[in-house]
Each structure stands twice: as C-alpha cells, then as structure tokens.
Coordinates of C-alpha atoms in Angstrom, one line a residue:
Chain A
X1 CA 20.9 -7.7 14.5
X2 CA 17.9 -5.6 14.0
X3 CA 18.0 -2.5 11.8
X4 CA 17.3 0.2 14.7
X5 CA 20.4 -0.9 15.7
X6 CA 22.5 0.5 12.9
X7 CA 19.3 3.7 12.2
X8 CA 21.6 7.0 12.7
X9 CA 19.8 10.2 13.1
X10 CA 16.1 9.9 11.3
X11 CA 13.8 12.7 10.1
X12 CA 10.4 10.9 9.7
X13 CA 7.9 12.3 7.1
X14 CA 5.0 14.5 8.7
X15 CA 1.7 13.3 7.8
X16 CA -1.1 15.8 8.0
X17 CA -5.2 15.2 8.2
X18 CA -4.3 11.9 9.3
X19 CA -8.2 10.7 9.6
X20 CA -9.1 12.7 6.0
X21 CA -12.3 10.4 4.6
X22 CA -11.2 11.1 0.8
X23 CA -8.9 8.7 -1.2
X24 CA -6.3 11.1 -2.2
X25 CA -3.4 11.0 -0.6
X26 CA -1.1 14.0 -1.6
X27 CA 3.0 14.3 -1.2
X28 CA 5.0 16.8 -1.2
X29 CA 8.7 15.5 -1.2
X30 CA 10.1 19.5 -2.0
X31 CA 8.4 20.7 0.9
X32 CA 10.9 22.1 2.9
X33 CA 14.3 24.1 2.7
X34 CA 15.5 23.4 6.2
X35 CA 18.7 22.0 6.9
X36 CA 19.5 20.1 9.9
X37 CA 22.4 21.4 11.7
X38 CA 24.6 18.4 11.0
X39 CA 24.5 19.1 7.9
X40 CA 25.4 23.1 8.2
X41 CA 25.0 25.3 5.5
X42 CA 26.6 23.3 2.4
X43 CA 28.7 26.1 1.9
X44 CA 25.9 28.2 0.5
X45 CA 24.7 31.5 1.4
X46 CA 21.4 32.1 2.9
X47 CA 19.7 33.4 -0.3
X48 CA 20.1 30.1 -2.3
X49 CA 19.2 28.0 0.7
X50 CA 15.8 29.5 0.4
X51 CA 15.8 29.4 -3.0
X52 CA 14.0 26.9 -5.4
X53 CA 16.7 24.8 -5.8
X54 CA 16.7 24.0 -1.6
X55 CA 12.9 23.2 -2.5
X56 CA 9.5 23.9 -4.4
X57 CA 8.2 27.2 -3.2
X58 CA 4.8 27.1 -3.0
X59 CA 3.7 23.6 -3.1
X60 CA 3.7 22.6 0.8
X61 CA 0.9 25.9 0.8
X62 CA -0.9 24.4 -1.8
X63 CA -1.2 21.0 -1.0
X64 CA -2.1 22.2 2.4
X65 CA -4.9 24.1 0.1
X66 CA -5.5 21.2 -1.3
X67 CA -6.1 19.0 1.3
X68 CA -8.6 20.7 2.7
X69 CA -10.6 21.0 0.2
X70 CA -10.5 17.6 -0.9
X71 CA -10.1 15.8 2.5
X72 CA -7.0 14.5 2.0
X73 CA -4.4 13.3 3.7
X74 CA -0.8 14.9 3.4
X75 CA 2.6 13.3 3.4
X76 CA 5.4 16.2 3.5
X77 CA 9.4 15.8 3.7
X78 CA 11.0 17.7 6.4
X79 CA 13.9 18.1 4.7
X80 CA 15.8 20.4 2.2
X81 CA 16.7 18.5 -1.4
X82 CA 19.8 20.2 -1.1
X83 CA 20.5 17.2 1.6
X84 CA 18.9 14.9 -0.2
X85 CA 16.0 15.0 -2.6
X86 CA 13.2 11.7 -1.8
X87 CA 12.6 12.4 -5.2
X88 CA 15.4 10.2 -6.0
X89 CA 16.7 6.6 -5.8
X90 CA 19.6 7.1 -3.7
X91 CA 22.0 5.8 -7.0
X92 CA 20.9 8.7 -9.1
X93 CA 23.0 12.4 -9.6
X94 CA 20.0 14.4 -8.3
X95 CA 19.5 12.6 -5.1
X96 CA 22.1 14.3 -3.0
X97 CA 22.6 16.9 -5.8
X98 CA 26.4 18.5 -6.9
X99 CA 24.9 21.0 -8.7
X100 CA 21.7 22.4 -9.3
X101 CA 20.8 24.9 -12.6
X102 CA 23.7 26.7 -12.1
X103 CA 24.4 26.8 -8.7
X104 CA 27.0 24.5 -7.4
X105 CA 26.5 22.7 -4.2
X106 CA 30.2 22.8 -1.9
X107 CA 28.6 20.8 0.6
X108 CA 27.4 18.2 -1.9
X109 CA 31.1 18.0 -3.8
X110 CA 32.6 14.6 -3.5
X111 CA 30.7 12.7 -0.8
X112 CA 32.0 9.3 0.9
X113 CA 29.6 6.3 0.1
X114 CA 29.7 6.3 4.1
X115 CA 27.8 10.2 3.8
X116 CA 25.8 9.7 1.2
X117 CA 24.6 6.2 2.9
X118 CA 24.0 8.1 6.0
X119 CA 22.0 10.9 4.6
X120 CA 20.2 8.2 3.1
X121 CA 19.3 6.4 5.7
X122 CA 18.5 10.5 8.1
X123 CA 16.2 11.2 5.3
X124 CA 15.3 9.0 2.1
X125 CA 14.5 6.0 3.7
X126 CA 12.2 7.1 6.6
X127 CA 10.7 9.4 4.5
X128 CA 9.1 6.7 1.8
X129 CA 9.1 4.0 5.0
X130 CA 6.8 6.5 6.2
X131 CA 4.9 7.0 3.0
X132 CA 4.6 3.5 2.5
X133 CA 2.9 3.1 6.0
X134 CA 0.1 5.2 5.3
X135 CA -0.3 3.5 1.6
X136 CA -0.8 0.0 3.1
X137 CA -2.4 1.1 6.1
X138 CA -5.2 2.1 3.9
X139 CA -4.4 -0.6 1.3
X140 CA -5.5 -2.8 4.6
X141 CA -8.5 -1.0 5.4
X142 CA -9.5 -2.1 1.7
X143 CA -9.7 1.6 0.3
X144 CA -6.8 2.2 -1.7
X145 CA -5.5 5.5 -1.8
X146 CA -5.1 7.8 -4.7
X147 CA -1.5 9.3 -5.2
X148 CA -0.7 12.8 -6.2
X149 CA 2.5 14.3 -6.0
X150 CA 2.7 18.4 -5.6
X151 CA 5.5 20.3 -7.1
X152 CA 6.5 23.4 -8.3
X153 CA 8.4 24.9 -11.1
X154 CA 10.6 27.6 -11.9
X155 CA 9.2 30.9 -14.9
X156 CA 12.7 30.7 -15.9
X157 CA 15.0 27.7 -16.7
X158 CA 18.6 28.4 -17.7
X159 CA 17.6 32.2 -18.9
X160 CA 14.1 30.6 -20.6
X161 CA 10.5 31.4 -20.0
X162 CA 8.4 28.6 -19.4
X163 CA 4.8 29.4 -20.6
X164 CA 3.8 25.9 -19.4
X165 CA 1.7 26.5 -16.1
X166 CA 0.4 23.6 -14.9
X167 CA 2.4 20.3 -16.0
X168 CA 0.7 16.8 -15.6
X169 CA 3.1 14.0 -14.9
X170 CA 2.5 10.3 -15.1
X171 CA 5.0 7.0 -15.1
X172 CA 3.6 3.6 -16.8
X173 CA 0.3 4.5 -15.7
X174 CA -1.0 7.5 -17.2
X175 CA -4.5 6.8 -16.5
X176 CA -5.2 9.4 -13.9
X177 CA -3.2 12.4 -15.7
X178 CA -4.7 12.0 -18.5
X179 CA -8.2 12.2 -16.6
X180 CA -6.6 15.6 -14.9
X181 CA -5.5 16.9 -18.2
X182 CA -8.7 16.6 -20.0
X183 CA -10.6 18.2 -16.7
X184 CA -8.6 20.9 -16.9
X185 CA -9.2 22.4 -20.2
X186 CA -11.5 24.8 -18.8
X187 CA -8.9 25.8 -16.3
X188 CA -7.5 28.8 -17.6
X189 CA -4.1 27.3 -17.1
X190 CA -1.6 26.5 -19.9
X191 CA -1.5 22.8 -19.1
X192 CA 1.0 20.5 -20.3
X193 CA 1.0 16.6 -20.0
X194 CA 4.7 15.9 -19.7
X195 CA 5.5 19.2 -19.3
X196 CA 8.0 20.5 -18.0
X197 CA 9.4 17.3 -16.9
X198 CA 8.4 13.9 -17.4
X199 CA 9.4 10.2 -16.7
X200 CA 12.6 10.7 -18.5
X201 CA 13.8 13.3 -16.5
X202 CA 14.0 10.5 -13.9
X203 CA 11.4 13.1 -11.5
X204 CA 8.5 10.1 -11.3
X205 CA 10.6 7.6 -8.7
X206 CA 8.2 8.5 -5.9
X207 CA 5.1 7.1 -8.7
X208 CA 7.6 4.1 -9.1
X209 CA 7.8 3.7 -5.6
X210 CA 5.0 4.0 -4.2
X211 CA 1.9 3.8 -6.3
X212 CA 3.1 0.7 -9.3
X213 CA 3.9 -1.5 -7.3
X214 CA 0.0 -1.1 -5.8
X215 CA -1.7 -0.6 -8.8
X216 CA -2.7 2.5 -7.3
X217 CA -4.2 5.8 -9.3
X218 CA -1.4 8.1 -9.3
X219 CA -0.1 11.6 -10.7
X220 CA 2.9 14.2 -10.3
X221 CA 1.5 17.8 -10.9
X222 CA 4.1 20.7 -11.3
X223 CA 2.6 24.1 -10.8
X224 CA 4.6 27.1 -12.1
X225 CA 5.6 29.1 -8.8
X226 CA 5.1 32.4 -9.8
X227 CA 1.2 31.5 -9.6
X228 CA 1.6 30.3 -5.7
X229 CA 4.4 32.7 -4.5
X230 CA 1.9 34.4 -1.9
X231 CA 0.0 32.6 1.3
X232 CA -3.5 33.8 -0.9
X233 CA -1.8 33.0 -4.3
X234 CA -1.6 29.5 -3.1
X235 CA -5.2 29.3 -1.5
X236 CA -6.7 30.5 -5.1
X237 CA -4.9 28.4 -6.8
X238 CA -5.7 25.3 -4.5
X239 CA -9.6 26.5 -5.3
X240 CA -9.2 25.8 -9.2
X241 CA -7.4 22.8 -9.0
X242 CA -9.5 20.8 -6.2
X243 CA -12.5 20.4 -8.7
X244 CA -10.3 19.5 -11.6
X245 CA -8.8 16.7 -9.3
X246 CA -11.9 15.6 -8.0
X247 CA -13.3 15.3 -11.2
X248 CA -10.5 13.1 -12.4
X249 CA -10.9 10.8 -10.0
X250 CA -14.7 10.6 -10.6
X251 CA -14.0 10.2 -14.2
X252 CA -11.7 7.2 -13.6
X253 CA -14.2 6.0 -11.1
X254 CA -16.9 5.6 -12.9
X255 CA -16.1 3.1 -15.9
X256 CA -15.4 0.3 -12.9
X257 CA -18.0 1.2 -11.2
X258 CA -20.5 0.9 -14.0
X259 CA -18.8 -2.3 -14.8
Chain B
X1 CA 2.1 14.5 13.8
X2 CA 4.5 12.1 13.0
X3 CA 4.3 8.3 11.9
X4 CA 6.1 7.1 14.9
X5 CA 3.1 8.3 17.3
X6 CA 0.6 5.8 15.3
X7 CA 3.1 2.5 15.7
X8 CA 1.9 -0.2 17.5
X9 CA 4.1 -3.2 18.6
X10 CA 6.3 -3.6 15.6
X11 CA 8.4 -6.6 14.5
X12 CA 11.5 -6.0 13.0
X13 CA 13.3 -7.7 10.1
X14 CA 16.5 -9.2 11.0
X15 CA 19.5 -9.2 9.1
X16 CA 22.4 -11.1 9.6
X17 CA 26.2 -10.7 7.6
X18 CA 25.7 -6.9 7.7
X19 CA 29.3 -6.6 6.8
X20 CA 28.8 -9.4 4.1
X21 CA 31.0 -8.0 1.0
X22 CA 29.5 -9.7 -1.7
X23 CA 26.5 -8.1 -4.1
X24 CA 24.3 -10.9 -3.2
X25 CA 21.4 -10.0 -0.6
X26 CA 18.9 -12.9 0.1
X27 CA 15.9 -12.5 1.5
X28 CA 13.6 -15.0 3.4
X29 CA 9.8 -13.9 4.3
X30 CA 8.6 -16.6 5.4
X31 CA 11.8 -17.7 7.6
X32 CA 9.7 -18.2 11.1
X33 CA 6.5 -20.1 12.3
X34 CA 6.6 -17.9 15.3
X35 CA 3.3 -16.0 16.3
X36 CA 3.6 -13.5 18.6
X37 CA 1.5 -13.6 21.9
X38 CA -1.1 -11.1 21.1
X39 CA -2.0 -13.2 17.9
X40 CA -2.7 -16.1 20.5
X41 CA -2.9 -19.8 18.5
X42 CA -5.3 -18.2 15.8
X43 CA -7.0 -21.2 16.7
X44 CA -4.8 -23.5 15.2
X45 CA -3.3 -26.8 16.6
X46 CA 0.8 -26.8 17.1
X47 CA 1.2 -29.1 14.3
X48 CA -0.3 -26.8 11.9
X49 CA 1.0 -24.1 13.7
X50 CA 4.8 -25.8 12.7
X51 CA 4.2 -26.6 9.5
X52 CA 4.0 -25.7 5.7
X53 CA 1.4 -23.2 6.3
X54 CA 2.9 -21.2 8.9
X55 CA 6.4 -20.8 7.2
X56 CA 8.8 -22.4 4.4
X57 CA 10.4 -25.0 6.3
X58 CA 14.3 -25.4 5.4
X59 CA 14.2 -21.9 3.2
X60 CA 16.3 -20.2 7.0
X61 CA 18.8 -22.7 6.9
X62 CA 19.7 -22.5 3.4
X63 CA 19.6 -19.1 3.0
X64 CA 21.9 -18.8 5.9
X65 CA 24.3 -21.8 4.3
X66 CA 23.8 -19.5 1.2
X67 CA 24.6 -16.6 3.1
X68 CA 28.4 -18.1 4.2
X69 CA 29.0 -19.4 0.9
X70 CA 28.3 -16.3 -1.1
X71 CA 29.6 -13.7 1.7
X72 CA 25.9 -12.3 1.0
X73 CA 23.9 -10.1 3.5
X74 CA 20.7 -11.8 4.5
X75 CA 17.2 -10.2 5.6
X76 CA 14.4 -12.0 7.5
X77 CA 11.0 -12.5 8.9
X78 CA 10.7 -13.0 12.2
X79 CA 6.7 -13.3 12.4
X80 CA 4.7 -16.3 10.7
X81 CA 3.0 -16.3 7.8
X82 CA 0.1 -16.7 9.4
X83 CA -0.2 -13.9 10.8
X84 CA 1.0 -11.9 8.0
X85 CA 2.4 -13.2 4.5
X86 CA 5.3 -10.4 3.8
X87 CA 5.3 -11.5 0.1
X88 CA 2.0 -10.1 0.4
X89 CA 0.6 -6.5 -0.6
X90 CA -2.0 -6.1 2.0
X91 CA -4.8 -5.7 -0.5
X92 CA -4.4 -9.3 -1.3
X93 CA -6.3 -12.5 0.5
X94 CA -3.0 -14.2 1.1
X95 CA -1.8 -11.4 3.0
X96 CA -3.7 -12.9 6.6
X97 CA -5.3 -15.8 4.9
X98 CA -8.5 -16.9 5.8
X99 CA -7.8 -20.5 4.1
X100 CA -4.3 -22.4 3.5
X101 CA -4.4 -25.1 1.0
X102 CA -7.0 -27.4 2.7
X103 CA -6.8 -25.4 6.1
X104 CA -8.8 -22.9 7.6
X105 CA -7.4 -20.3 9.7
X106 CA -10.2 -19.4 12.1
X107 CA -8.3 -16.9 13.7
X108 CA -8.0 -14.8 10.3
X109 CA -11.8 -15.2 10.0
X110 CA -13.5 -12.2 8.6
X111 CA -10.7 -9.5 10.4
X112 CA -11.9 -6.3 11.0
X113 CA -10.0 -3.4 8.6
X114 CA -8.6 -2.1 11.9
X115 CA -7.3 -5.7 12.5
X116 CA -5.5 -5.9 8.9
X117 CA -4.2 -2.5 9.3
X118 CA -2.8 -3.1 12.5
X119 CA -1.0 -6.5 11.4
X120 CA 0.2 -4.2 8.2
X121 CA 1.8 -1.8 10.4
X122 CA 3.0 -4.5 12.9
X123 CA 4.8 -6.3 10.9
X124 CA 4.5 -5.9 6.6
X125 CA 5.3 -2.3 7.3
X126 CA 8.5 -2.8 9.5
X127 CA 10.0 -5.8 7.3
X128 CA 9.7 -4.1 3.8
X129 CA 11.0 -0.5 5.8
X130 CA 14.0 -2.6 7.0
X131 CA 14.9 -4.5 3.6
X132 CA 14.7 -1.2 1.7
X133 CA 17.0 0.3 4.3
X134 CA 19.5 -2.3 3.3
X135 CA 19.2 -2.3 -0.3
X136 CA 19.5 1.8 -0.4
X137 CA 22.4 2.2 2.0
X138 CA 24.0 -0.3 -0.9
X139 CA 22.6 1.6 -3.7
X140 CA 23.8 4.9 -1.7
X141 CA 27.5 3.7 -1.6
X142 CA 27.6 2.5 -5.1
X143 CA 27.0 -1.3 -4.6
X144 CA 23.8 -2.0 -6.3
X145 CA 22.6 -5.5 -4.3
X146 CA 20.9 -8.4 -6.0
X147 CA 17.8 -9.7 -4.9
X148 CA 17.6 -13.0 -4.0
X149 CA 14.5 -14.4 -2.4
X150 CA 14.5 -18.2 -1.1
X151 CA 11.8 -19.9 -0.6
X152 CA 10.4 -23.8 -0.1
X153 CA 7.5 -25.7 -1.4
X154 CA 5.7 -28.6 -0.2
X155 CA 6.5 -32.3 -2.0
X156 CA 2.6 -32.5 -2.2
X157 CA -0.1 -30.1 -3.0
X158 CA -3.7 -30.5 -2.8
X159 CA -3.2 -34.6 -3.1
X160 CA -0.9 -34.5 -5.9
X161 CA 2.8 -34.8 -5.7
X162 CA 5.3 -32.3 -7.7
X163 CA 8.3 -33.6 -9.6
X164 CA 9.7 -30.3 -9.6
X165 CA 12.7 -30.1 -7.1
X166 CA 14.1 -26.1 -7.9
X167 CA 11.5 -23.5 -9.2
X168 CA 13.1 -20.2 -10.7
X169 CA 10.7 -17.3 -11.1
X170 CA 11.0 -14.2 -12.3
X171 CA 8.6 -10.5 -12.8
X172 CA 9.3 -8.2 -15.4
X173 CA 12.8 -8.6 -15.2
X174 CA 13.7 -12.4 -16.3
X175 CA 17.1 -11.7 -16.6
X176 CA 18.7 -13.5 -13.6
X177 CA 16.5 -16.2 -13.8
X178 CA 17.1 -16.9 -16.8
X179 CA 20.8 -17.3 -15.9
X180 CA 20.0 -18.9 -12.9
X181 CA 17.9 -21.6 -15.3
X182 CA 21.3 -21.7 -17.7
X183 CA 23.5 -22.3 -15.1
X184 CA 21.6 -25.3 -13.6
X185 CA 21.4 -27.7 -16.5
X186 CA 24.0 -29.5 -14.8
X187 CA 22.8 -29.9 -11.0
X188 CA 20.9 -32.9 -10.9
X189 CA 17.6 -30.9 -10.2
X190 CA 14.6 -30.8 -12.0
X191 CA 14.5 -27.4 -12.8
X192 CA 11.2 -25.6 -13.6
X193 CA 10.9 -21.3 -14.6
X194 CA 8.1 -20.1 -13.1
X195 CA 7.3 -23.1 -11.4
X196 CA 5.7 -24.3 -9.0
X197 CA 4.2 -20.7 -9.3
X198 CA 4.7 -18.0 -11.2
X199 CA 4.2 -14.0 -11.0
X200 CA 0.7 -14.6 -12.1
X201 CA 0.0 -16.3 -9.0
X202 CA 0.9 -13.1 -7.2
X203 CA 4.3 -14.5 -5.5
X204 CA 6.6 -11.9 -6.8
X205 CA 5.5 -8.9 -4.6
X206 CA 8.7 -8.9 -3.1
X207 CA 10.3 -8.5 -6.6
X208 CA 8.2 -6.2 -7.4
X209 CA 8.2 -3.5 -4.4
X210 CA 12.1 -4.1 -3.6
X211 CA 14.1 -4.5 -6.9
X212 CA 12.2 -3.4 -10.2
X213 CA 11.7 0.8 -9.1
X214 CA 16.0 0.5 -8.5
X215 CA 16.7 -1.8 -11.9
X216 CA 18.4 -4.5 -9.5
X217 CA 19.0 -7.8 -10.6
X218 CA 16.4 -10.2 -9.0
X219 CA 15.6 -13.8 -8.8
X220 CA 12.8 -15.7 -6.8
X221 CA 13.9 -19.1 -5.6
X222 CA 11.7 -22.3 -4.6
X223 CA 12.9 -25.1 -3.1
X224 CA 11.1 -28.7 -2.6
X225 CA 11.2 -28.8 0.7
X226 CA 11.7 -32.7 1.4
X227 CA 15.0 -31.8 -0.2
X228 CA 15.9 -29.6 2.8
X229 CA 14.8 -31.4 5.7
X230 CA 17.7 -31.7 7.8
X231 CA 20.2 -29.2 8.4
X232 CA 22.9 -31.6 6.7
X233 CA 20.4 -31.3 3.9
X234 CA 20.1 -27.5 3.9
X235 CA 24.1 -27.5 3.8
X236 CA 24.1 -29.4 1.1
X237 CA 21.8 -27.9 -0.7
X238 CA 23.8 -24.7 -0.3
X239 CA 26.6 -26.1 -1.3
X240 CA 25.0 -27.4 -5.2
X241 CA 23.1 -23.8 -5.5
X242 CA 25.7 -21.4 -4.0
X243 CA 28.1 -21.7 -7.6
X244 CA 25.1 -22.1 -9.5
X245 CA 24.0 -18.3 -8.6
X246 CA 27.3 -17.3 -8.8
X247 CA 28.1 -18.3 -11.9
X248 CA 24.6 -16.5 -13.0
X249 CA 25.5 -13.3 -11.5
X250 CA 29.1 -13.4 -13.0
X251 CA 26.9 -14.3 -16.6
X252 CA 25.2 -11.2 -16.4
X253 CA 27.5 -8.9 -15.4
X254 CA 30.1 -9.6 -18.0
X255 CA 28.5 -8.4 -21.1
X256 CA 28.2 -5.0 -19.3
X257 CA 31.8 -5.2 -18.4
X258 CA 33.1 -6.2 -21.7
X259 CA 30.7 -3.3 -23.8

C-alpha cells in the first residue's frame, strides 16, 4: 500500500515568497490560532482560543516583516497548537498539549493513540513534510538555506515579568545565535541567549528536525509580544531586527569564504 | 500558496505489514532498480541498469523474510538509485551520481539544479515524507518504532574481494548495534561494526534524518550480497538474522525495564 492511502484529512504548511533570492528561510510553527472544525472548540471559550497559548501573537506579522526585508522565504503552520503544536515530536506532553500555563485544555484531556495519531498525521507531519521540501529543494539547487524560527513570548509567565525581550535560541549548533546575539548589542533590546526558553525546554525540535540533520545555519528567536502586538508594532520591529540578522549571517559567512 | 501546487510526478514509498505489531520497522532505500520513464536509460545498458549500482540486490527480499519473522512494518523505495540515492541528502554527490564504483552514469552528467531539485521533490522528498509518517503515527500512539535499515554489498569492490559477510553500522547512537554485534558472535558470519562503511562515509543519512531528532533505537544493516542471491538464500538469511535482532532489541530494552 502507498501512504496516501491511509493520509486522513491534511493541512499542508503555506509557504510564502516562494522565489525569495536570499538564503534565509524563516518558520513560523505558532502562526495561527484557527481550529479546524473537526476539531470544534476544545471546550474553550473564544477568549483563550485567541489567546497566546492557541499561538504566538505577533510573530506570523513579523516574519511577514521580515521576509520582506530580507527576501526570504516563509514557511507558516496553518494550525492552532492547541491541536497540535509542530513544535513538538509527536511523543512529547506539549505536542497536543493538556494544559497550557494555567489553562486546561478539555479537548486535549485523555486522547486515544488513534486521535492523537490522526491529528498527527492532519497537522505535524505535513507540516515539517512540507518544510522539508523547500529545505532540499534548495539543498538541490546547491544553496543551502539558512533556518530561523519566529516566536513570540508572553510579559508575564505564571504572575512574573519577563524583562528579557528578545531571546536567542540555538540546539547543538549555536553558531548562528551567537553571531545574532553579538549583532544585536546595539539593538536596544534586552537580549538573552537562551532566554526565555532554551534547548532544555524541549522548544528546539523544529532546529533538530530540520536544520542538524543538514548542517544547515540555524536559530529560534522569541520576541516578547507586547513589542509586536500592533500591525505597525510588528513592521518596526521587523526594521531592527532584519539588519541584525543580516549581519549574522554575513558574519558567519565570511570566515569560509575567506578560507 | 501551498506545497502541493509545486509537486511534480512524485513516487511514493511503499509500506507493507501496516498492521505489523511488533516495534521493529525496516527500512530498504535502495529496494528497486526500476527507473521511471521520464528518466529514460540514463544512458546505461540493462545489465548495468539491473545491477549493484542501480539497487542492493537481495536487501527486498530479506527485509520482507525479516518483515514475517519479526511481525515488523516495512518501508520502501520504489525508484533506483540511480536516479536518486534516498540514503542521500541532496547536497551530497551520491545523491544522482555522476560515477558508480568504475561506472559512469552519463545520464547524471553535469544536471542542471532544476534537474536535482526536481529528482529531490520526485522522489527523496516523497520517501522520507512517507517513512516519517510511519514512525510518528507510532511515536503518536505510544509505540516508539526501531529503525532498521537493510542493505547489501557487493562480494567485490574496486578489484578486491571482502571477507566481510554482515556489516553493523551505527551514527551517534551505537547502541543497537552494538547489541546487534553482541548478539552475533554466534552466527557463523563474519561480522564487521562499521564495516564495509561506516558513518564517515556518509551512509547513515537515513539514521540520521529518521531516528536520532526522536531518540529511536537504530541500526544500519549490510549484507554480502552473494550470500542472498536466491530467494531460498534471502529466506535463510532471514531466518539466522531475524533472532539475532530480536534478542538485541530485547538486550536493550531490559535494563530500562528493570531500573
């Protein structure tokens, strides 16, 4: 038997700027809060399927921004993480989440192996089949891309403030955020490397995924979402950070290229 | 726009003992010699077109006598090597090799990137796409799978004959091989780790994409291919191996059990 065969319902990634000349490559796994209608409202009320936990306000806008700016292409998820988050191996708590902060999740309670297989194969696996394709697409074409991952953060976690603003992510490779980091000490943004999440908060799995296996540059960037909570918030914000991550690049660049 | 509108022809991975119940799922990428119209003869004669070069002869029919024997799942190529190595990141020469041992491959002579991207999509894309599938609907229910890949080698290479008969290879994660290795002492093979090749030879792609980002258990197989010539030989062969990786798994996964 092929695979289409047994292939319920699929949501496919959305790539935008498909013929973008630049070697970044940005995702956006928290892009969306919809819910598909199979999947109803997971016994929550409208307010919290809108809110942050659903997905990361913001960062869709701002890698739109982004992408723009820096000719990128853009691989988005067209689904809520409430369903399931493609931030996640599909083994792992947060993947089709039971609770989130404090919030419980009705719809999430207790799941068969046959519903939480089936939402994985409607919305994980498409979504980082999908990925991949563009990867080796231009892994074929002989220019590998460069991968950064857009989030977006909570001010306030479990009643804390987070003064952190801009948090720079990396998995066994830190090459590339550590090139970010130091390009954006001039920023005017607290940064932190790490910060607020990092490897060990199991949040890199897309990195893991997608870029290690390819040896490809790579970064998770978390950017607090009261500073992107507005269409022109977003927009300014996509104007600092495009240098800093063009720089980075540069500066990672260069050594092989002199060498 | 989504990824489906830029598909070309795609070739699907097959999978056979969907409903297989055991944890075992084997994996064979370079199962067929079979070159699909549109690639023409790659101007090749049949007999190289049927041989070593364009597949692992034998590696199908012991994976599938594996397959019974281990009530494991099996995933497979459908499309020759020659056309597109699947244990190959496109990036690589040996993904549409331009040379095979003493062979040239005229029709993989200086491809176009359009070309290699549009083999990538055909058909690397499609078979890693389906084999995650598999191994995260198992992962989803709560049944992590282990990786086995088979493959065969030639009696000869490049003049000089191998005494090797089984080659165990591992990546990062030599923990199955290593059983596999304990667990052969007494088969009558000659047994070799990491031989006749080894991850540094850039075999273990596979390994690497499909089983180290989800922690699975994983093992890279080689068979001597003189030693599986016939399909009584692939039976039998199946029938001295099958306990053998049995017995590994069942090593490995009593420790855990017992602490």
């Amino acid at each position: 038997m092929t695979f289409a065969d047994m292939t319920p319902d699929r949501y496919p990634a959305i790539l935008e700027n498909a013929s973008a000349r630049s070697r970044f490559l940005l995702v956006c796994e928290h892009a969306s809060h919809a819910i598909p209608g199979r999947w109803g409202d997971l016994g929550l009320p409208e307010e919290l399927r809108q809110a942050h936990i659903a997905w990361d306000p913001g960062a869709l806008g701002l890698s739109r921004g982004l992408a723009r700016r820096l000719d990128a292409g853009l691989v988005h998820a067209p689904v809520s993480r409430l369903v399931y988050d493609c931030n996640r191996a599909p083994d792992q708590p947060g993947a089709m989440a039971e609770r989130s902060e404090m919030h419980e999740i009705p719809g999430n309670r207790r799941l068969s192996p046959e519903e939480r297989a089936a939402r994985t194969a409607a919305i994980y696996a498409p979504f980082h089949a999908d990925l991949r394709a563009e990867i080796v697409r231009r892994l074929a074409q002989g220019v590998p891309p460069v991968l950064v991952t857009i989030h977006s953060f909570t001010p306030v976690w479990h009643g804390k403030p987070r003064a952190v603003e801009f948090g720079i992510i990396h998995d066994h490779d830190p090459a590339l955020a550590l090139a970010v980091l130091e390009e954006s000490r001039d920023s005017g943004l607290v940064c932190g490397l790490n910060e607020p999440y990092s490897a060990a908060d199991d949040v890199t799995h897309t990195l893991r995924l997608q870029a290690l296996p390819y040896g490809l540059a790579n970064v998770m960037l978390e950017i607090r979402n009261d500073l992107i909570a507005t269409p022109e918030a977003e927009e300014a914000m996509a104007d600092r950070l495009a240098p800093i991550l063009a720089r980075a690049l540069g500066s990672l660049a260069a050594p092989a290229m002199a060498g």
